[in-house]
Amino acid sequence: MCSCSLFPPCLQSRELKCVKCSEGLPVVVIRAGDAFCRDCFKAFYVHKFRAVLGKNRLIFPGEKVLLAWSGGPSSSSMIWQVLEGLSRDSAKRLRFVPGVVYVDEGAACGQSLEDRAKTLAEMKLILQTVGFPWHIVALEEVFGLPPSVLRYLDQEPSGTKGAYKAAVDSFLQQQHAPAQGEEQLSQPGSQDPQSPAGLPTAAQTEAQPPTAAQTEAQPPTAAQTKAQPPTAAQTEAQPPTAAQTEAQPPTAAHTEALSRLFDSVKTLTAKEELLQTLRTHLILHVARTHGYSKVMTGDSCTRLAIKLMTSLALGRGAFLAWDTGFSDERHGDVVVVRPMRDHTLKEVAFYNRLFAVPSVFTPAIDTKAPEKSSIHRLMEAFMLRLQAQFPSTVSTVYRTSEKLVKAPRDGNAGGPPGPRCLLCMCALDIDTADSATAFGAQTSHLSQMQPPTPPAEAPTTPCCSAGVGRAQGCCRGAEPCGREDPRATVIEQLCYGCRVNMKDLPSLDPLPPYILTEAQLRSQRASVLQEIQEYLIDSDDEAQTGES
Amino acid sequence: MAAPLSVEVEFGGGAELLFDGVKKHQVTLPGQEEPWDIRNLLVWIKKNLLKERPELFIQGDSVRPGILVLINDADWELL
């Protein structure tokens, strides 16, 4: 990097040509020294996006895909690529049905209501330009999530390579048939009548019927009218009520509760992890509610490389393949896909600048934080500094992450029987006999642990209240019900990384209720299972350990 | 002896937060002995435009790693 930049500019620049076409004037340097001209750069960028999608044949034609948009450059670029990819009129155009979700995290970052309203207005402008059906959710809605969000739901088997090709062929055939697609527009295109967070709670007046909203929402592109979904699952109409529940602005109570939750977390590292977890759950809920089977996130190569190193530092080494791979099937029915993982942040920034991709900058929870304030910041500074001197750092880490393989547990290919972490939903590797690992040591310690102090947050409900078919006389026995301590109940259902994060949360009370409810449910189920274990007819596949 | 130079400096992607949220600055660099180059420009920006947290923008002689610099919409690494 020639940062001294002699004046007049050194002759080298005059003679440098695009490495690809050898005639254009280069505008950007990619990787270690390849200079690309504007047009070749655009072709290169777009090609990479299509190639990543095409290589991993996961997105079937007509499938509903939710694009997770943060307003930032990578996700904005991703949306732009999808927009351009859908509008091409050739056999090569993208074929899925997109929707956009934006999560308003202002409350967690301490933003004022006016700032949040201003940001939302800017976001909506862009969303209207893009024209996909959009969903704006405030992070406060985590307080209304159902516990089912934390469960692994089985996916319809998507089949083999043959199934993909067959799906594409049948889709192309259907395209030639006259499109009955017009009525398609009216259902997944749920233009949610969102009121900005600042408006008073006369939200009912905002809840326009979805059809009225349609006329302004959808510029009916040719691609969308022809988006005939081949599977039956796609044709279910979206219940209008689901769209309207998102129209409510967050109540002040929820905003307050969210601020309290994030204020109670002691370190920035844990805050970032908690924010990420809640955001994931919320997006998953939106996807499940509206019938999206895939979620695309805009994680770039640089971000994923940083995430890989950060995850290692946080004790999530076992789940690297899911955290940084192209596809993440930990939720079962909704698969998270990362199409931008081949693009470095530099490429994204240049593309956005050169080709006017709109994006909105919103301060996040770690904006202007000093370098040593969290593990994420530290790792980011480390990687970027290394990258400045050794330009192949990020791509090397990325290539390493590509090689990570998702090992099936005990020969089960992704089946649900194994226990999963309550928060991150990765398969727990519980082997109580293996106390050599830190995780094993913790697990065995917890199962013998007495609650250290009489819990200040004494459970106001009797431990068997949720009544999961539990016999009434369960606590008649003299031995104390070991599940009295809610904190231990939650902690023992977490993976190592999530447990480490929970250490920075002194009390679990401010957590959204769905987490505590699900934890309670699972532990009750586990203890019931343990009680009746001896009566169960043991077949080989059903041998389960007592812990959840 | 370099004549005063008129330059438009634009910040984006969050960098504008360090400059009071102002993205575009039309500045006139004063005439000085040595000709203006990027290094001098950065020093000048730090002294005159930067409002807070210099360590988030400048590191030593150059910008902090991760900050991209474009000159007339072209990568400064091309120079």
XYZ file of C-alpha atoms in Angstrom:
627
model
C 0.000 0.000 0.000
C 1.596 3.166 -1.179
C 0.421 5.533 1.479
C 2.975 8.188 0.811
C 1.434 8.958 -2.526
C 3.977 11.134 -4.203
C 2.719 14.222 -5.895
C 2.567 14.179 -8.927
C 1.212 10.611 -8.817
C 3.806 8.017 -9.608
C 3.925 6.797 -13.135
C 3.044 3.301 -12.071
C -0.629 4.154 -11.913
C -0.676 5.366 -15.473
C 0.574 2.079 -16.762
C -1.480 -0.200 -14.574
C -4.261 -1.940 -16.397
C -7.113 -4.159 -15.311
C -5.755 -7.645 -14.866
C -8.805 -9.171 -16.438
C -9.572 -7.231 -19.562
C -6.180 -5.562 -19.882
C -7.649 -2.387 -21.217
C -9.778 -0.689 -18.598
C -8.476 1.744 -16.061
C -8.375 -0.036 -12.707
C -10.363 1.313 -9.801
C -9.973 -1.277 -7.090
C -7.374 -3.708 -5.861
C -8.742 -7.087 -4.815
C -6.839 -9.657 -2.847
C -3.105 -9.366 -2.973
C -2.636 -7.190 -5.983
C -5.214 -7.739 -8.685
C -6.405 -4.445 -10.053
C -9.837 -4.531 -11.638
C -11.560 -1.970 -13.769
C -15.096 -0.972 -12.983
C -16.886 -3.298 -15.344
C -14.729 -6.323 -14.642
C -15.147 -5.722 -10.940
C -18.899 -5.682 -11.296
C -18.878 -8.866 -13.329
C -16.563 -10.512 -10.820
C -18.713 -9.483 -7.883
C -21.998 -10.570 -9.380
C -20.512 -13.802 -10.608
C -19.305 -14.670 -7.136
C -22.757 -14.174 -5.704
C -24.433 -16.360 -8.290
C -21.696 -18.974 -8.018
C -22.075 -19.347 -4.282
C -25.789 -19.889 -4.680
C -25.392 -22.176 -7.609
C -22.657 -24.301 -6.124
C -24.577 -25.164 -2.997
C -27.811 -26.204 -4.502
C -29.913 -25.443 -1.522
C -32.371 -22.868 -2.727
C -35.107 -24.395 -4.761
C -37.094 -22.490 -7.362
C -40.115 -20.759 -5.943
C -38.900 -21.168 -2.410
C -39.608 -18.388 0.023
C -36.403 -16.859 1.257
C -36.190 -14.249 3.982
C -33.403 -11.730 3.593
C -32.124 -10.507 6.933
C -31.271 -6.853 6.498
C -29.475 -4.789 9.069
C -29.162 -1.687 6.947
C -25.431 -2.218 6.771
C -23.364 -2.505 3.616
C -23.130 -6.300 3.340
C -26.802 -7.047 3.750
C -27.760 -4.103 1.560
C -25.459 -5.415 -1.107
C -27.003 -8.833 -0.773
C -30.491 -7.448 -1.244
C -29.321 -5.509 -4.273
C -27.827 -8.625 -5.778
C -31.062 -10.503 -5.232
C -32.997 -7.643 -6.758
C -30.807 -7.591 -9.822
C -30.690 -11.342 -10.026
C -34.462 -11.638 -10.014
C -35.003 -9.053 -12.669
C -32.849 -10.558 -15.342
C -34.910 -11.978 -18.092
C -32.949 -15.006 -19.023
C -32.767 -18.583 -18.000
C -30.082 -17.572 -15.560
C -32.164 -15.433 -13.311
C -32.686 -16.232 -9.682
C -35.826 -18.045 -8.967
C -36.833 -17.760 -5.380
C -39.428 -15.564 -3.692
C -37.750 -13.052 -1.401
C -38.927 -11.124 1.607
C -36.965 -8.760 3.812
C -36.830 -8.546 7.576
C -35.344 -5.694 9.539
C -34.867 -5.906 13.283
C -34.918 -2.599 15.087
C -32.351 -2.967 17.847
C -32.421 0.621 19.009
C -33.551 -0.224 22.506
C -30.603 -2.521 23.110
C -28.186 0.126 21.875
C -29.690 2.849 24.005
C -31.083 4.924 21.165
C -33.798 7.457 21.765
C -37.249 7.013 20.287
C -36.760 9.908 17.906
C -33.563 8.417 16.552
C -35.237 5.077 16.087
C -38.161 6.652 14.290
C -35.794 8.525 12.019
C -33.879 5.376 11.214
C -37.071 3.473 10.540
C -38.212 6.141 8.116
C -34.961 5.859 6.192
C -35.224 2.100 6.170
C -38.743 2.193 4.830
C -37.718 4.429 1.979
C -35.193 1.886 0.858
C -37.557 -1.028 1.417
C -40.112 0.638 -0.793
C -37.534 1.127 -3.491
C -36.575 -2.509 -3.341
C -40.147 -3.645 -3.520
C -39.987 -6.997 -1.789
C -42.473 -7.795 0.944
C -40.915 -6.565 4.136
C -41.272 -7.131 7.832
C -40.021 -4.674 10.384
C -39.790 -6.067 13.891
C -38.562 -4.396 17.005
C -36.250 -6.382 19.218
C -38.723 -5.830 22.032
C -40.882 -8.472 20.424
C -38.698 -11.148 21.942
C -40.836 -10.701 25.024
C -43.720 -12.111 23.078
C -42.011 -15.067 21.477
C -43.403 -18.540 22.069
C -41.143 -21.227 23.546
C -41.501 -23.192 20.324
C -38.915 -20.889 18.795
C -36.280 -22.820 20.696
C -37.286 -26.164 19.317
C -35.870 -28.044 16.435
C -38.593 -28.682 13.899
C -38.147 -31.341 11.325
C -37.767 -30.236 7.789
C -39.371 -31.950 4.856
C -36.542 -33.889 3.352
C -35.231 -31.779 0.534
C -33.798 -34.716 -1.274
C -30.735 -35.342 -3.292
C -29.136 -33.613 -6.221
C -31.633 -35.296 -8.445
C -34.430 -33.593 -6.590
C -32.896 -30.187 -7.222
C -32.584 -30.752 -10.924
C -36.104 -32.150 -11.088
C -37.432 -29.130 -9.234
C -35.724 -26.744 -11.613
C -37.021 -28.596 -14.646
C -40.581 -28.707 -13.425
C -40.379 -25.046 -12.522
C -39.251 -24.136 -16.000
C -42.081 -26.169 -17.460
C -44.620 -24.389 -15.318
C -43.332 -21.082 -16.497
C -44.458 -21.827 -19.984
C -47.981 -22.478 -18.761
C -50.069 -19.282 -18.432
C -49.226 -17.767 -15.124
C -51.899 -17.976 -12.493
C -49.498 -15.953 -10.512
C -51.534 -12.833 -10.015
C -53.197 -14.115 -6.924
C -49.813 -15.137 -5.604
C -49.031 -11.489 -5.260
C -51.715 -10.915 -2.753
C -50.621 -13.388 -0.183
C -46.926 -13.578 0.473
C -46.656 -9.933 -0.351
C -47.647 -8.973 3.120
C -46.661 -5.372 3.163
C -46.849 -4.953 6.862
C -48.464 -1.665 7.738
C -45.737 -0.720 10.124
C -46.055 2.314 12.268
C -42.782 3.836 13.335
C -41.842 3.264 16.905
C -42.516 6.838 17.882
C -46.213 6.907 17.097
C -48.726 6.719 19.893
C -50.500 3.470 20.412
C -53.355 4.228 18.054
C -51.862 1.432 16.095
C -55.205 -0.029 15.169
C -55.842 2.716 12.682
C -52.633 1.817 10.903
C -53.626 -1.760 10.373
C -54.805 -1.468 6.805
C -56.060 -4.646 5.230
C -53.175 -6.261 3.363
C -54.873 -6.062 -0.019
C -55.116 -2.298 0.101
C -51.464 -2.110 0.931
C -50.632 -4.335 -1.995
C -51.336 -1.769 -4.626
C -48.497 0.399 -3.502
C -46.246 -2.353 -2.324
C -45.485 -4.624 -5.175
C -44.208 -3.421 -8.463
C -45.219 -6.654 -10.073
C -42.014 -7.695 -11.684
C -42.160 -10.355 -14.290
C -40.193 -12.628 -12.056
C -42.721 -12.559 -9.300
C -45.826 -13.163 -11.327
C -44.210 -16.268 -12.654
C -43.003 -17.456 -9.316
C -45.099 -20.581 -9.286
C -44.124 -22.541 -6.226
C -43.915 -26.200 -7.117
C -44.523 -27.473 -3.619
C -47.874 -27.463 -1.940
C -46.470 -25.802 1.123
C -46.063 -22.521 -0.674
C -49.679 -22.014 -1.563
C -51.005 -21.623 1.936
C -52.353 -18.140 2.309
C -50.761 -15.969 4.922
C -53.228 -15.227 7.680
C -53.671 -11.459 7.595
C -53.712 -11.395 11.368
C -50.091 -12.499 11.484
C -49.062 -9.500 9.412
C -51.038 -7.151 11.581
C -49.544 -8.201 14.879
C -46.263 -6.777 13.664
C -47.875 -3.400 13.211
C -47.897 -2.674 16.904
C -45.152 -0.345 18.008
C -43.272 -1.740 20.981
C -44.790 -0.842 24.304
C -42.810 1.280 26.678
C -42.837 -1.577 29.169
C -41.095 -3.874 26.742
C -38.572 -1.253 25.766
C -37.849 -0.716 29.426
C -37.531 -4.451 30.010
C -35.127 -4.796 27.112
C -32.971 -1.935 28.353
C -32.960 -3.489 31.766
C -31.871 -6.808 30.345
C -28.968 -5.324 28.457
C -27.945 -3.076 31.294
C -27.753 -6.037 33.603
C -25.194 -7.772 31.441
C -21.768 -7.093 32.786
C -19.530 -7.315 29.744
C -19.830 -6.113 26.187
C -18.887 -9.553 24.939
C -21.865 -11.147 26.613
C -24.082 -8.302 25.420
C -23.110 -8.866 21.832
C -23.666 -12.584 22.125
C -27.024 -12.108 23.795
C -28.069 -9.615 21.148
C -27.102 -12.025 18.432
C -29.021 -14.862 20.070
C -32.175 -12.824 20.512
C -31.955 -11.452 17.007
C -31.607 -14.966 15.596
C -34.626 -16.181 17.515
C -36.680 -13.241 16.372
C -35.767 -13.683 12.730
C -36.444 -17.379 13.011
C -39.865 -16.639 14.417
C -40.659 -14.251 11.589
C -39.531 -16.853 9.085
C -41.619 -19.599 10.627
C -44.682 -17.428 10.983
C -44.679 -16.336 7.389
C -43.666 -19.570 5.830
C -40.106 -18.806 4.836
C -37.961 -21.887 4.631
C -34.635 -20.128 4.176
C -33.047 -17.077 5.751
C -30.204 -15.296 3.989
C -27.812 -13.262 6.091
C -25.266 -10.876 4.703
C -22.200 -12.086 6.567
C -19.186 -11.184 4.477
C -15.914 -13.074 4.234
C -14.211 -10.642 6.589
C -16.957 -10.825 9.167
C -17.009 -14.604 9.045
C -13.279 -14.828 9.469
C -13.537 -12.587 12.509
C -16.486 -14.617 13.737
C -14.534 -17.825 13.399
C -11.720 -16.574 15.566
C -14.111 -14.992 18.027
C -16.096 -18.208 18.348
C -12.939 -20.078 19.137
C -12.166 -17.599 21.873
C -15.683 -17.881 23.253
C -15.638 -21.630 23.563
C -17.814 -22.348 20.568
C -15.178 -24.271 18.709
C -17.425 -27.309 18.401
C -19.962 -25.367 16.361
C -17.697 -23.495 13.983
C -19.010 -25.311 10.974
C -22.534 -24.133 11.680
C -21.592 -20.658 12.788
C -19.482 -19.858 9.760
C -20.472 -22.300 7.041
C -22.621 -21.594 4.060
C -25.690 -23.290 5.451
C -26.824 -23.678 9.021
C -29.554 -26.202 9.633
C -29.618 -26.137 13.395
C -33.258 -25.049 13.531
C -34.485 -27.821 11.293
C -37.203 -26.321 9.191
C -35.570 -22.961 8.538
C -32.079 -23.028 7.073
C -29.782 -20.036 7.432
C -27.744 -19.370 4.338
C -24.800 -17.010 3.870
C -24.448 -16.070 0.222
C -22.052 -13.182 0.837
C -19.404 -15.338 2.458
C -17.128 -15.087 -0.541
C -17.063 -11.299 -0.615
C -14.633 -9.349 1.510
C -15.794 -6.174 3.202
C -13.564 -4.175 0.933
C -15.256 -5.555 -2.161
C -18.645 -4.893 -0.648
C -17.774 -1.319 0.256
C -16.376 -0.588 -3.176
C -19.296 -2.136 -4.970
C -21.765 -0.166 -2.898
C -19.894 3.016 -3.589
C -19.347 2.511 -7.284
C -22.831 1.264 -8.058
C -24.824 3.360 -5.612
C -26.288 0.653 -3.432
C -28.311 2.355 -0.713
C -27.551 1.475 2.849
C -28.236 3.058 6.186
C -25.693 3.259 8.916
C -27.087 2.676 12.376
C -24.905 2.699 15.448
C -24.698 -0.741 16.963
C -23.991 -1.876 20.442
C -20.239 -1.725 19.937
C -19.947 1.461 17.911
C -17.047 3.592 19.117
C -16.200 1.022 21.720
C -12.500 0.917 22.529
C -10.490 -1.923 21.153
C -10.220 -3.951 24.320
C -13.828 -3.677 25.371
C -14.932 -7.035 24.066
C -13.551 -10.168 22.531
C -15.290 -9.338 19.276
C -13.629 -5.940 19.035
C -10.267 -7.342 19.949
C -10.475 -10.057 17.356
C -11.688 -7.622 14.736
C -8.787 -5.280 15.389
C -6.380 -8.200 15.319
C -7.640 -9.570 12.034
C -7.832 -6.223 10.294
C -4.411 -5.187 11.419
C -2.980 -8.468 10.242
C -4.829 -8.135 6.978
C -3.295 -4.732 6.374
C 0.167 -6.249 6.435
C -0.608 -9.696 5.029
C -3.429 -9.328 2.528
C -4.186 -13.008 2.421
C -5.104 -13.338 6.080
C -8.840 -13.146 5.716
C -8.982 -15.461 2.749
C -6.794 -18.004 4.517
C -9.054 -18.074 7.532
C -12.026 -18.282 5.220
C -10.576 -21.196 3.356
C -9.982 -22.960 6.622
C -13.595 -22.459 7.578
C -14.656 -23.985 4.280
C -12.942 -27.174 5.259
C -14.850 -27.598 8.486
C -17.128 -30.569 8.332
C -20.317 -31.040 10.248
C -19.848 -34.384 11.889
C -23.098 -36.184 12.492
C -23.626 -37.181 16.086
C -23.337 -40.902 16.626
C -24.178 -41.608 13.050
C -27.503 -39.744 13.161
C -27.644 -37.380 10.236
C -29.108 -34.292 11.856
C -31.905 -36.027 13.629
C -33.373 -34.389 16.694
C -32.905 -37.112 19.270
C -29.764 -35.511 20.693
C -30.154 -32.739 23.233
C -29.691 -29.210 21.972
C -28.460 -26.086 23.649
C -31.342 -23.993 24.890
C -30.084 -20.756 23.379
C -27.951 -21.485 20.370
C -29.672 -24.725 19.446
C -26.531 -26.558 18.551
C -26.371 -30.229 19.341
C -24.890 -30.741 22.757
C -22.167 -33.242 23.074
C -22.967 -34.581 26.479
C -20.859 -37.457 27.507
C -20.888 -37.481 31.261
C -18.214 -40.111 31.341
C -15.801 -37.730 29.686
C -14.835 -35.454 32.528
C -11.541 -34.639 30.858
C -13.081 -31.804 28.909
C -14.016 -28.595 30.623
C -17.562 -29.088 29.457
C -17.715 -32.577 30.852
C -16.383 -31.369 34.173
C -18.977 -28.640 34.346
C -21.804 -30.956 33.438
C -21.004 -33.518 36.075
C -20.473 -30.787 38.638
C -23.850 -29.247 37.977
C -25.757 -32.449 38.279
C -24.438 -32.920 41.770
C -24.716 -29.319 42.728
C -26.959 -28.133 45.498
C -28.295 -24.650 44.931
C -25.621 -22.649 46.779
C -27.867 -20.128 48.490
C -31.569 -20.237 48.990
C -32.357 -18.566 45.738
C -33.293 -14.946 46.249
C -35.495 -15.308 43.244
C -37.416 -18.056 45.011
C -39.688 -19.657 42.492
C -43.059 -18.133 43.056
C -44.685 -21.010 41.278
C -44.386 -24.495 42.626
C -41.917 -26.449 40.643
C -44.479 -28.651 39.033
C -46.781 -25.909 37.932
C -46.367 -26.090 34.208
C -48.032 -29.423 34.447
C -46.485 -31.363 31.644
C -48.417 -34.449 32.443
C -46.611 -34.700 35.710
C -48.273 -36.816 38.335
C -49.720 -34.788 41.144
C -47.952 -36.578 43.869
C -44.482 -35.978 42.531
C -43.219 -33.927 45.396
C -44.734 -35.952 48.117
C -41.502 -37.744 48.499
C -39.099 -36.580 51.146
C -36.331 -35.700 48.766
C -36.296 -32.093 47.633
C -37.171 -31.386 44.063
C -33.785 -30.702 42.560
C -35.227 -28.292 40.041
C -35.921 -25.481 42.440
C -33.094 -23.280 41.330
C -34.187 -21.768 38.025
C -30.700 -20.614 37.235
C -29.238 -24.100 37.470
C -32.111 -25.372 35.364
C -31.237 -23.017 32.560
C -27.496 -23.316 32.842
C -27.405 -27.060 32.596
C -29.218 -26.951 29.295
C -26.676 -24.699 27.643
C -23.605 -25.485 25.635
C -20.225 -24.451 26.947
C -20.086 -21.184 25.025
C -23.537 -20.111 26.161
C -22.719 -21.020 29.753
C -19.673 -18.815 29.670
C -21.850 -15.977 28.451
C -24.405 -16.563 31.148
C -21.739 -16.036 33.748
C -21.894 -12.367 32.867
C -25.597 -12.257 33.514
C -25.977 -12.069 37.287
C -29.678 -12.772 37.262
C -31.751 -14.624 34.731
C -34.902 -12.712 35.641
C -34.706 -10.047 32.949
C -34.498 -12.675 30.239
C -37.529 -12.917 27.996
C -40.065 -15.378 29.368
C -39.923 -17.842 26.493
C -36.403 -18.858 27.469
C -37.256 -19.546 31.077
C -40.461 -21.315 30.141
C -38.741 -23.605 27.706
C -35.984 -24.344 30.184
C -38.539 -25.275 32.790
C -40.403 -27.445 30.316
C -37.326 -29.319 29.243
C -36.101 -29.988 32.713
C -39.471 -31.244 33.838
C -39.665 -33.475 30.847
C -36.202 -34.768 31.628
C -36.931 -35.514 35.227
C -40.181 -37.228 34.374
C -38.295 -39.261 31.841
C -35.790 -40.202 34.456
C -38.496 -41.332 36.808
C -40.222 -43.555 34.349
C -37.025 -44.691 32.681
C -37.183 -48.095 34.222
C -40.677 -48.648 32.921
C -39.865 -47.703 29.372
C -39.502 -50.466 26.877
C -35.987 -49.970 25.752
C -35.390 -50.123 22.060
C -31.922 -49.352 20.854
C -32.710 -46.092 19.121
C -34.632 -44.690 22.015
C -31.990 -44.927 24.689
C -31.771 -41.383 25.921
C -29.742 -39.905 28.716
C -31.574 -38.415 31.636
C -30.469 -34.852 31.045
C -32.108 -32.792 28.390
C 5.402 26.287 -2.622
C 2.006 24.668 -3.118
C -1.018 26.830 -3.810
C -4.128 26.384 -1.707
C -5.950 23.256 -2.742
C -9.703 22.767 -2.758
C -10.752 19.252 -1.874
C -14.006 17.513 -1.081
C -13.642 15.010 1.711
C -16.437 12.539 2.277
C -16.880 10.118 5.156
C -19.163 7.136 5.216
C -19.918 3.780 6.708
C -19.913 5.095 10.233
C -16.764 7.211 10.012
C -18.964 10.273 9.915
C -19.774 9.700 13.569
C -16.326 10.998 14.394
C -16.972 14.158 12.428
C -20.205 15.275 14.069
C -22.259 13.225 11.663
C -21.288 15.398 8.712
C -20.520 13.280 5.690
C -19.310 15.770 3.100
C -16.779 18.442 3.822
C -15.671 20.953 1.260
C -12.297 22.110 2.439
C -9.560 24.352 1.202
C -6.120 23.222 2.172
C -3.882 26.197 2.855
C -0.841 26.856 0.766
C 2.333 25.478 2.298
C 5.961 24.726 1.594
C 5.837 21.099 0.597
C 3.298 19.837 -1.869
C 0.204 18.252 -0.390
C 0.093 14.506 -0.171
C -2.204 12.025 1.563
C -0.102 11.822 4.646
C -0.272 15.577 5.119
C -3.942 15.535 4.345
C -4.597 12.991 7.061
C -2.698 15.045 9.562
C -4.656 18.094 8.529
C -7.953 16.203 8.856
C -7.010 14.995 12.289
C -6.205 18.493 13.393
C -9.076 20.378 11.815
C -11.997 18.091 11.050
C -11.862 15.256 13.542
C -14.070 15.944 16.506
C -13.477 12.987 18.798
C -11.646 9.699 19.322
C -8.671 10.178 17.031
C -7.491 6.659 17.761
C -10.518 5.289 15.928
C -9.539 7.036 12.739
C -5.805 7.510 12.589
C -3.165 5.050 13.583
C 0.336 6.391 13.393
C 0.879 7.865 9.977
C -2.042 6.303 8.263
C -5.654 5.402 8.745
C -6.664 2.668 11.147
C -6.726 -0.796 9.554
C -10.149 -1.485 8.181
C -10.771 2.039 6.947
C -10.826 2.235 3.180
C -9.639 5.276 1.309
C -10.832 6.211 -2.156
C -9.316 8.983 -4.214
C -11.586 10.096 -7.031
C -13.524 6.862 -6.611
C -10.436 4.712 -7.039
C -8.614 2.605 -4.504
C -5.671 4.391 -2.977
C -3.698 1.193 -3.197
C -3.468 1.801 -6.898
C -1.335 4.820 -6.373
